[in-house]
Amino acid sequence: MLLTKDEILAKLAEDKHVFCSADLSGVDLSGASLIDVDFFDTDLTNANLDGAILDGACLDAANLEGASLKKASLIRAKLEEAKLIKTNLTDANFHEALLPDAVLDDSIIINTIFTKCDLGNGSLYEVQGAGSKFNGSKLSLASLDYSDFSGADFTLCNLQFASLRETNLTGAIMTKALMKEARLIKANLEGADLSGAILEGADLKDAILTNAILVGAIMKGVKNKPP
């Protein structure tokens, strides 16, 4: 039987660790204040967390597959190795959150804030991420293949060794991004701002660079640069 929101909050008020490794699949915690709670290894599949405040919460190894976190706040939350597959994170705020090795495949992160985050080695396959903001974040070794990041902001991001195969980056802002050895095979960078970006050793095979801004970009050793 599903616990109610009030029952869950009452238990958390007594012990913020009470639901570690617990089954909370399908629960409704929309709009709940869950600051600093411990959901380590918790099953939150298909949970409703829209508008929830999870600032500073621990969600390391948690399973949030199919959950909805629209407009949720996860500032400085910990989500190492968390499963966020097929989640709806539209307009959520993950500022300074730690998400190394997290899996966000097939998720919706439209206009989501991931500023100053650690998403190193993360998996973001087939993500809908138009207008999302990653300013100053670490995405080294991350996989962003086949995703839509049109109009997204990657200013000052660390994308070293990241994979962006067939990724839609039209109109994206990638100013001063560190993209050494990044794989941009068949990526669409039409109208993208790559001014000051470091693309040393990046693979641009069949990439589209029409009207891209490359002022001050470092292109030393770029592989397969389009004509």
PDB file of C-alpha atoms in Angstrom:
ATOM      1  CA  MET A   1       0.000   0.000   0.000  1.00  0.00           C
ATOM      2  CA  LEU A   2       1.334   3.428  -0.974  1.00  0.00           C
ATOM      3  CA  LEU A   3       2.177   5.731   1.877  1.00  0.00           C
ATOM      4  CA  THR A   4       0.541   9.147   1.722  1.00  0.00           C
ATOM      5  CA  LYS A   5       2.575  12.321   1.454  1.00  0.00           C
ATOM      6  CA  ASP A   6       1.764  13.211   5.065  1.00  0.00           C
ATOM      7  CA  GLU A   7       2.809   9.761   6.304  1.00  0.00           C
ATOM      8  CA  ILE A   8       6.129   9.973   4.471  1.00  0.00           C
ATOM      9  CA  LEU A   9       6.846  13.491   5.744  1.00  0.00           C
ATOM     10  CA  ALA A  10       5.979  12.477   9.310  1.00  0.00           C
ATOM     11  CA  LYS A  11       8.440   9.578   9.179  1.00  0.00           C
ATOM     12  CA  LEU A  12      11.146  11.799   7.666  1.00  0.00           C
ATOM     13  CA  ALA A  13      10.624  14.370  10.415  1.00  0.00           C
ATOM     14  CA  GLU A  14      11.605  11.672  12.916  1.00  0.00           C
ATOM     15  CA  ASP A  15      14.493  10.208  10.896  1.00  0.00           C
ATOM     16  CA  LYS A  16      15.712  11.640   7.580  1.00  0.00           C
ATOM     17  CA  HIS A  17      17.405   8.291   6.794  1.00  0.00           C
ATOM     18  CA  VAL A  18      14.274   6.165   7.288  1.00  0.00           C
ATOM     19  CA  PHE A  19      13.682   5.573   3.564  1.00  0.00           C
ATOM     20  CA  CYS A  20      17.228   4.612   2.519  1.00  0.00           C
ATOM     21  CA  SER A  21      16.969   1.606   0.166  1.00  0.00           C
ATOM     22  CA  ALA A  22      13.166   1.664   0.619  1.00  0.00           C
ATOM     23  CA  ASP A  23      10.449   1.199  -2.007  1.00  0.00           C
ATOM     24  CA  LEU A  24       8.684   4.516  -2.599  1.00  0.00           C
ATOM     25  CA  SER A  25       7.741   3.778  -6.195  1.00  0.00           C
ATOM     26  CA  GLY A  26       4.716   5.699  -7.416  1.00  0.00           C
ATOM     27  CA  VAL A  27       4.451   7.985  -4.382  1.00  0.00           C
ATOM     28  CA  ASP A  28       3.128  11.538  -4.631  1.00  0.00           C
ATOM     29  CA  LEU A  29       5.544  13.973  -3.023  1.00  0.00           C
ATOM     30  CA  SER A  30       4.715  16.904  -5.271  1.00  0.00           C
ATOM     31  CA  GLY A  31       5.480  20.255  -3.663  1.00  0.00           C
ATOM     32  CA  ALA A  32       6.946  18.590  -0.566  1.00  0.00           C
ATOM     33  CA  SER A  33       9.846  20.098   1.377  1.00  0.00           C
ATOM     34  CA  LEU A  34      12.499  17.374   1.363  1.00  0.00           C
ATOM     35  CA  ILE A  35      15.592  19.423   2.135  1.00  0.00           C
ATOM     36  CA  ASP A  36      18.620  17.319   3.154  1.00  0.00           C
ATOM     37  CA  VAL A  37      16.646  14.043   3.200  1.00  0.00           C
ATOM     38  CA  ASP A  38      18.491  10.782   2.613  1.00  0.00           C
ATOM     39  CA  PHE A  39      17.059   8.763  -0.265  1.00  0.00           C
ATOM     40  CA  PHE A  40      20.218   6.722  -0.850  1.00  0.00           C
ATOM     41  CA  ASP A  41      19.396   3.705  -3.051  1.00  0.00           C
ATOM     42  CA  THR A  42      15.672   4.495  -2.717  1.00  0.00           C
ATOM     43  CA  ASP A  43      13.221   3.230  -5.350  1.00  0.00           C
ATOM     44  CA  LEU A  44      11.358   6.330  -6.541  1.00  0.00           C
ATOM     45  CA  THR A  45      10.314   4.982  -9.932  1.00  0.00           C
ATOM     46  CA  ASN A  46       7.274   6.771 -11.361  1.00  0.00           C
ATOM     47  CA  ALA A  47       7.122   9.061  -8.314  1.00  0.00           C
ATOM     48  CA  ASN A  48       5.552  12.515  -8.566  1.00  0.00           C
ATOM     49  CA  LEU A  49       8.092  15.025  -7.284  1.00  0.00           C
ATOM     50  CA  ASP A  50       6.856  18.032  -9.248  1.00  0.00           C
ATOM     51  CA  GLY A  51       7.789  21.228  -7.422  1.00  0.00           C
ATOM     52  CA  ALA A  52       9.424  19.304  -4.568  1.00  0.00           C
ATOM     53  CA  ILE A  53      12.326  20.953  -2.742  1.00  0.00           C
ATOM     54  CA  LEU A  54      15.193  18.473  -2.528  1.00  0.00           C
ATOM     55  CA  ASP A  55      18.021  20.929  -1.918  1.00  0.00           C
ATOM     56  CA  GLY A  56      21.017  19.153  -0.375  1.00  0.00           C
ATOM     57  CA  ALA A  57      19.242  15.786  -0.517  1.00  0.00           C
ATOM     58  CA  CYS A  58      21.136  12.532  -1.001  1.00  0.00           C
ATOM     59  CA  LEU A  59      19.833  10.542  -3.961  1.00  0.00           C
ATOM     60  CA  ASP A  60      23.014   8.596  -4.655  1.00  0.00           C
ATOM     61  CA  ALA A  61      22.175   5.308  -6.429  1.00  0.00           C
ATOM     62  CA  ALA A  62      18.446   6.144  -6.260  1.00  0.00           C
ATOM     63  CA  ASN A  63      16.162   4.872  -9.025  1.00  0.00           C
ATOM     64  CA  LEU A  64      13.933   7.657 -10.370  1.00  0.00           C
ATOM     65  CA  GLU A  65      13.041   6.032 -13.686  1.00  0.00           C
ATOM     66  CA  GLY A  66       9.805   7.466 -15.050  1.00  0.00           C
ATOM     67  CA  ALA A  67       9.519  10.001 -12.216  1.00  0.00           C
ATOM     68  CA  SER A  68       8.322  13.566 -12.745  1.00  0.00           C
ATOM     69  CA  LEU A  69      10.363  16.393 -11.216  1.00  0.00           C
ATOM     70  CA  LYS A  70       9.008  19.373 -13.125  1.00  0.00           C
ATOM     71  CA  LYS A  71      10.031  22.635 -11.449  1.00  0.00           C
ATOM     72  CA  ALA A  72      11.656  20.689  -8.601  1.00  0.00           C
ATOM     73  CA  SER A  73      14.639  22.194  -6.785  1.00  0.00           C
ATOM     74  CA  LEU A  74      17.690  19.974  -6.292  1.00  0.00           C
ATOM     75  CA  ILE A  75      20.302  22.610  -5.542  1.00  0.00           C
ATOM     76  CA  ARG A  76      23.506  20.950  -4.290  1.00  0.00           C
ATOM     77  CA  ALA A  77      21.757  17.566  -4.205  1.00  0.00           C
ATOM     78  CA  LYS A  78      23.840  14.394  -4.534  1.00  0.00           C
ATOM     79  CA  LEU A  79      22.816  12.007  -7.307  1.00  0.00           C
ATOM     80  CA  GLU A  80      25.917   9.912  -7.969  1.00  0.00           C
ATOM     81  CA  GLU A  81      25.014   6.870 -10.100  1.00  0.00           C
ATOM     82  CA  ALA A  82      21.334   7.837  -9.860  1.00  0.00           C
ATOM     83  CA  LYS A  83      18.995   6.461 -12.529  1.00  0.00           C
ATOM     84  CA  LEU A  84      16.976   9.289 -14.076  1.00  0.00           C
ATOM     85  CA  ILE A  85      15.874   7.394 -17.182  1.00  0.00           C
ATOM     86  CA  LYS A  86      12.709   8.730 -18.847  1.00  0.00           C
ATOM     87  CA  THR A  87      12.267  11.378 -16.155  1.00  0.00           C
ATOM     88  CA  ASN A  88      10.605  14.731 -16.771  1.00  0.00           C
ATOM     89  CA  LEU A  89      12.928  17.382 -15.356  1.00  0.00           C
ATOM     90  CA  THR A  90      11.446  20.368 -17.209  1.00  0.00           C
ATOM     91  CA  ASP A  91      12.295  23.666 -15.466  1.00  0.00           C
ATOM     92  CA  ALA A  92      13.988  21.838 -12.550  1.00  0.00           C
ATOM     93  CA  ASN A  93      17.014  23.394 -10.838  1.00  0.00           C
ATOM     94  CA  PHE A  94      20.107  21.226 -10.244  1.00  0.00           C
ATOM     95  CA  HIS A  95      22.539  24.100  -9.547  1.00  0.00           C
ATOM     96  CA  GLU A  96      25.799  22.736  -8.074  1.00  0.00           C
ATOM     97  CA  ALA A  97      24.357  19.211  -7.855  1.00  0.00           C
ATOM     98  CA  LEU A  98      26.676  16.202  -8.024  1.00  0.00           C
ATOM     99  CA  LEU A  99      25.614  13.719 -10.709  1.00  0.00           C
ATOM    100  CA  PRO A 100      28.754  11.780 -11.701  1.00  0.00           C
ATOM    101  CA  ASP A 101      27.914   8.536 -13.509  1.00  0.00           C
ATOM    102  CA  ALA A 102      24.189   9.396 -13.444  1.00  0.00           C
ATOM    103  CA  VAL A 103      21.978   8.017 -16.237  1.00  0.00           C
ATOM    104  CA  LEU A 104      19.503  10.466 -17.791  1.00  0.00           C
ATOM    105  CA  ASP A 105      18.736   8.587 -21.012  1.00  0.00           C
ATOM    106  CA  ASP A 106      15.432   9.505 -22.725  1.00  0.00           C
ATOM    107  CA  SER A 107      14.749  12.213 -20.146  1.00  0.00           C
ATOM    108  CA  ILE A 108      13.141  15.613 -20.723  1.00  0.00           C
ATOM    109  CA  ILE A 109      15.357  18.426 -19.466  1.00  0.00           C
ATOM    110  CA  ILE A 110      13.864  21.365 -21.352  1.00  0.00           C
ATOM    111  CA  ASN A 111      14.970  24.663 -19.754  1.00  0.00           C
ATOM    112  CA  THR A 112      16.474  22.688 -16.857  1.00  0.00           C
ATOM    113  CA  ILE A 113      19.289  24.321 -14.876  1.00  0.00           C
ATOM    114  CA  PHE A 114      22.451  22.234 -14.490  1.00  0.00           C
ATOM    115  CA  THR A 115      24.838  25.112 -13.768  1.00  0.00           C
ATOM    116  CA  LYS A 116      28.134  24.270 -12.029  1.00  0.00           C
ATOM    117  CA  CYS A 117      27.174  20.582 -11.828  1.00  0.00           C
ATOM    118  CA  ASP A 118      29.323  17.485 -11.937  1.00  0.00           C
ATOM    119  CA  LEU A 119      27.909  15.274 -14.700  1.00  0.00           C
ATOM    120  CA  GLY A 120      31.217  13.607 -15.464  1.00  0.00           C
ATOM    121  CA  ASN A 121      30.874  10.247 -17.210  1.00  0.00           C
ATOM    122  CA  GLY A 122      27.102  10.729 -17.238  1.00  0.00           C
ATOM    123  CA  SER A 123      24.800   9.177 -19.830  1.00  0.00           C
ATOM    124  CA  LEU A 124      22.428  11.554 -21.627  1.00  0.00           C
ATOM    125  CA  TYR A 125      21.349   9.561 -24.696  1.00  0.00           C
ATOM    126  CA  GLU A 126      18.328  10.781 -26.688  1.00  0.00           C
ATOM    127  CA  VAL A 127      17.591  13.569 -24.218  1.00  0.00           C
ATOM    128  CA  GLN A 128      15.180  16.418 -24.971  1.00  0.00           C
ATOM    129  CA  GLY A 129      17.245  19.300 -23.628  1.00  0.00           C
ATOM    130  CA  ALA A 130      16.375  22.421 -25.610  1.00  0.00           C
ATOM    131  CA  GLY A 131      17.204  25.591 -23.688  1.00  0.00           C
ATOM    132  CA  SER A 132      18.880  23.763 -20.806  1.00  0.00           C
ATOM    133  CA  LYS A 133      21.742  25.492 -18.983  1.00  0.00           C
ATOM    134  CA  PHE A 134      25.038  23.767 -18.174  1.00  0.00           C
ATOM    135  CA  ASN A 135      27.215  26.843 -17.596  1.00  0.00           C
ATOM    136  CA  GLY A 136      30.466  25.937 -15.849  1.00  0.00           C
ATOM    137  CA  SER A 137      29.576  22.263 -15.492  1.00  0.00           C
ATOM    138  CA  LYS A 138      31.745  19.176 -15.796  1.00  0.00           C
ATOM    139  CA  LEU A 139      30.611  16.857 -18.598  1.00  0.00           C
ATOM    140  CA  SER A 140      33.943  15.208 -19.333  1.00  0.00           C
ATOM    141  CA  LEU A 141      33.572  11.667 -20.695  1.00  0.00           C
ATOM    142  CA  ALA A 142      29.780  12.139 -20.769  1.00  0.00           C
ATOM    143  CA  SER A 143      27.659  10.666 -23.574  1.00  0.00           C
ATOM    144  CA  LEU A 144      25.205  13.142 -25.102  1.00  0.00           C
ATOM    145  CA  ASP A 145      24.590  11.222 -28.319  1.00  0.00           C
ATOM    146  CA  TYR A 146      21.414  11.639 -30.409  1.00  0.00           C
ATOM    147  CA  SER A 147      20.073  14.329 -28.063  1.00  0.00           C
ATOM    148  CA  ASP A 148      18.446  17.709 -28.711  1.00  0.00           C
ATOM    149  CA  PHE A 149      20.350  20.517 -27.039  1.00  0.00           C
ATOM    150  CA  SER A 150      19.259  23.274 -29.410  1.00  0.00           C
ATOM    151  CA  GLY A 151      19.694  26.666 -27.769  1.00  0.00           C
ATOM    152  CA  ALA A 152      21.315  25.098 -24.699  1.00  0.00           C
ATOM    153  CA  ASP A 153      24.069  26.952 -22.837  1.00  0.00           C
ATOM    154  CA  PHE A 154      27.392  25.150 -22.363  1.00  0.00           C
ATOM    155  CA  THR A 155      29.474  28.254 -21.582  1.00  0.00           C
ATOM    156  CA  LEU A 156      32.752  27.330 -19.853  1.00  0.00           C
ATOM    157  CA  CYS A 157      31.754  23.647 -19.715  1.00  0.00           C
ATOM    158  CA  ASN A 158      34.291  20.869 -19.491  1.00  0.00           C
ATOM    159  CA  LEU A 159      33.335  18.523 -22.342  1.00  0.00           C
ATOM    160  CA  GLN A 160      36.707  16.821 -22.719  1.00  0.00           C
ATOM    161  CA  PHE A 161      36.363  13.383 -24.307  1.00  0.00           C
ATOM    162  CA  ALA A 162      32.557  13.782 -24.345  1.00  0.00           C
ATOM    163  CA  SER A 163      30.556  12.120 -27.118  1.00  0.00           C
ATOM    164  CA  LEU A 164      28.019  14.241 -29.022  1.00  0.00           C
ATOM    165  CA  ARG A 165      27.306  11.997 -31.999  1.00  0.00           C
ATOM    166  CA  GLU A 166      24.404  13.309 -34.117  1.00  0.00           C
ATOM    167  CA  THR A 167      23.534  15.720 -31.306  1.00  0.00           C
ATOM    168  CA  ASN A 168      21.418  18.759 -32.208  1.00  0.00           C
ATOM    169  CA  LEU A 169      23.370  21.788 -31.000  1.00  0.00           C
ATOM    170  CA  THR A 170      21.793  24.377 -33.294  1.00  0.00           C
ATOM    171  CA  GLY A 171      22.061  27.807 -31.720  1.00  0.00           C
ATOM    172  CA  ALA A 172      23.788  26.386 -28.652  1.00  0.00           C
ATOM    173  CA  ILE A 173      26.121  28.645 -26.671  1.00  0.00           C
ATOM    174  CA  MET A 174      29.458  26.910 -26.214  1.00  0.00           C
ATOM    175  CA  THR A 175      31.614  29.943 -25.513  1.00  0.00           C
ATOM    176  CA  LYS A 176      35.003  29.026 -24.035  1.00  0.00           C
ATOM    177  CA  ALA A 177      33.918  25.415 -23.604  1.00  0.00           C
ATOM    178  CA  LEU A 178      36.729  22.903 -23.159  1.00  0.00           C
ATOM    179  CA  MET A 179      36.090  20.286 -25.849  1.00  0.00           C
ATOM    180  CA  LYS A 180      39.451  18.597 -26.273  1.00  0.00           C
ATOM    181  CA  GLU A 181      39.102  15.209 -27.979  1.00  0.00           C
ATOM    182  CA  ALA A 182      35.294  15.525 -27.979  1.00  0.00           C
ATOM    183  CA  ARG A 183      33.466  13.411 -30.568  1.00  0.00           C
ATOM    184  CA  LEU A 184      31.133  15.632 -32.592  1.00  0.00           C
ATOM    185  CA  ILE A 185      30.518  13.182 -35.425  1.00  0.00           C
ATOM    186  CA  LYS A 186      27.476  14.292 -37.465  1.00  0.00           C
ATOM    187  CA  ALA A 187      26.634  16.870 -34.776  1.00  0.00           C
ATOM    188  CA  ASN A 188      24.536  19.823 -35.939  1.00  0.00           C
ATOM    189  CA  LEU A 189      26.279  22.998 -34.784  1.00  0.00           C
ATOM    190  CA  GLU A 190      24.453  25.348 -37.131  1.00  0.00           C
ATOM    191  CA  GLY A 191      24.460  28.849 -35.651  1.00  0.00           C
ATOM    192  CA  ALA A 192      26.201  27.648 -32.489  1.00  0.00           C
ATOM    193  CA  ASP A 193      28.522  30.067 -30.678  1.00  0.00           C
ATOM    194  CA  LEU A 194      31.887  28.345 -30.266  1.00  0.00           C
ATOM    195  CA  SER A 195      33.880  31.530 -29.750  1.00  0.00           C
ATOM    196  CA  GLY A 196      36.923  30.853 -27.602  1.00  0.00           C
ATOM    197  CA  ALA A 197      36.105  27.143 -27.397  1.00  0.00           C
ATOM    198  CA  ILE A 198      39.015  24.715 -27.185  1.00  0.00           C
ATOM    199  CA  LEU A 199      38.390  22.027 -29.807  1.00  0.00           C
ATOM    200  CA  GLU A 200      41.910  20.638 -29.860  1.00  0.00           C
ATOM    201  CA  GLY A 201      41.856  17.064 -31.178  1.00  0.00           C
ATOM    202  CA  ALA A 202      38.054  17.001 -31.491  1.00  0.00           C
ATOM    203  CA  ASP A 203      36.470  14.826 -34.200  1.00  0.00           C
ATOM    204  CA  LEU A 204      34.151  16.860 -36.450  1.00  0.00           C
ATOM    205  CA  LYS A 205      33.499  14.190 -39.076  1.00  0.00           C
ATOM    206  CA  ASP A 206      30.371  15.157 -41.050  1.00  0.00           C
ATOM    207  CA  ALA A 207      29.492  17.851 -38.483  1.00  0.00           C
ATOM    208  CA  ILE A 208      27.387  20.808 -39.650  1.00  0.00           C
ATOM    209  CA  LEU A 209      29.027  24.148 -38.879  1.00  0.00           C
ATOM    210  CA  THR A 210      26.903  26.457 -41.047  1.00  0.00           C
ATOM    211  CA  ASN A 211      26.901  29.988 -39.557  1.00  0.00           C
ATOM    212  CA  ALA A 212      28.666  28.732 -36.431  1.00  0.00           C
ATOM    213  CA  ILE A 213      30.732  31.387 -34.629  1.00  0.00           C
ATOM    214  CA  LEU A 214      34.326  30.218 -34.309  1.00  0.00           C
ATOM    215  CA  VAL A 215      36.069  33.476 -33.372  1.00  0.00           C
ATOM    216  CA  GLY A 216      39.062  32.685 -31.181  1.00  0.00           C
ATOM    217  CA  ALA A 217      38.291  28.959 -31.155  1.00  0.00           C
ATOM    218  CA  ILE A 218      41.346  26.723 -30.852  1.00  0.00           C
ATOM    219  CA  MET A 219      41.144  24.127 -33.629  1.00  0.00           C
ATOM    220  CA  LYS A 220      44.630  22.610 -33.396  1.00  0.00           C
ATOM    221  CA  GLY A 221      44.651  18.947 -34.374  1.00  0.00           C
ATOM    222  CA  VAL A 222      40.920  18.861 -35.158  1.00  0.00           C
ATOM    223  CA  LYS A 223      40.026  15.658 -36.985  1.00  0.00           C
ATOM    224  CA  ASN A 224      37.850  15.631 -40.116  1.00  0.00           C
ATOM    225  CA  LYS A 225      37.078  19.355 -40.039  1.00  0.00           C
ATOM    226  CA  PRO A 226      34.318  20.128 -42.568  1.00  0.00           C
ATOM    227  CA  PRO A 227      35.405  22.235 -45.554  1.00  0.00           C
TER     228      PRO A 227
END
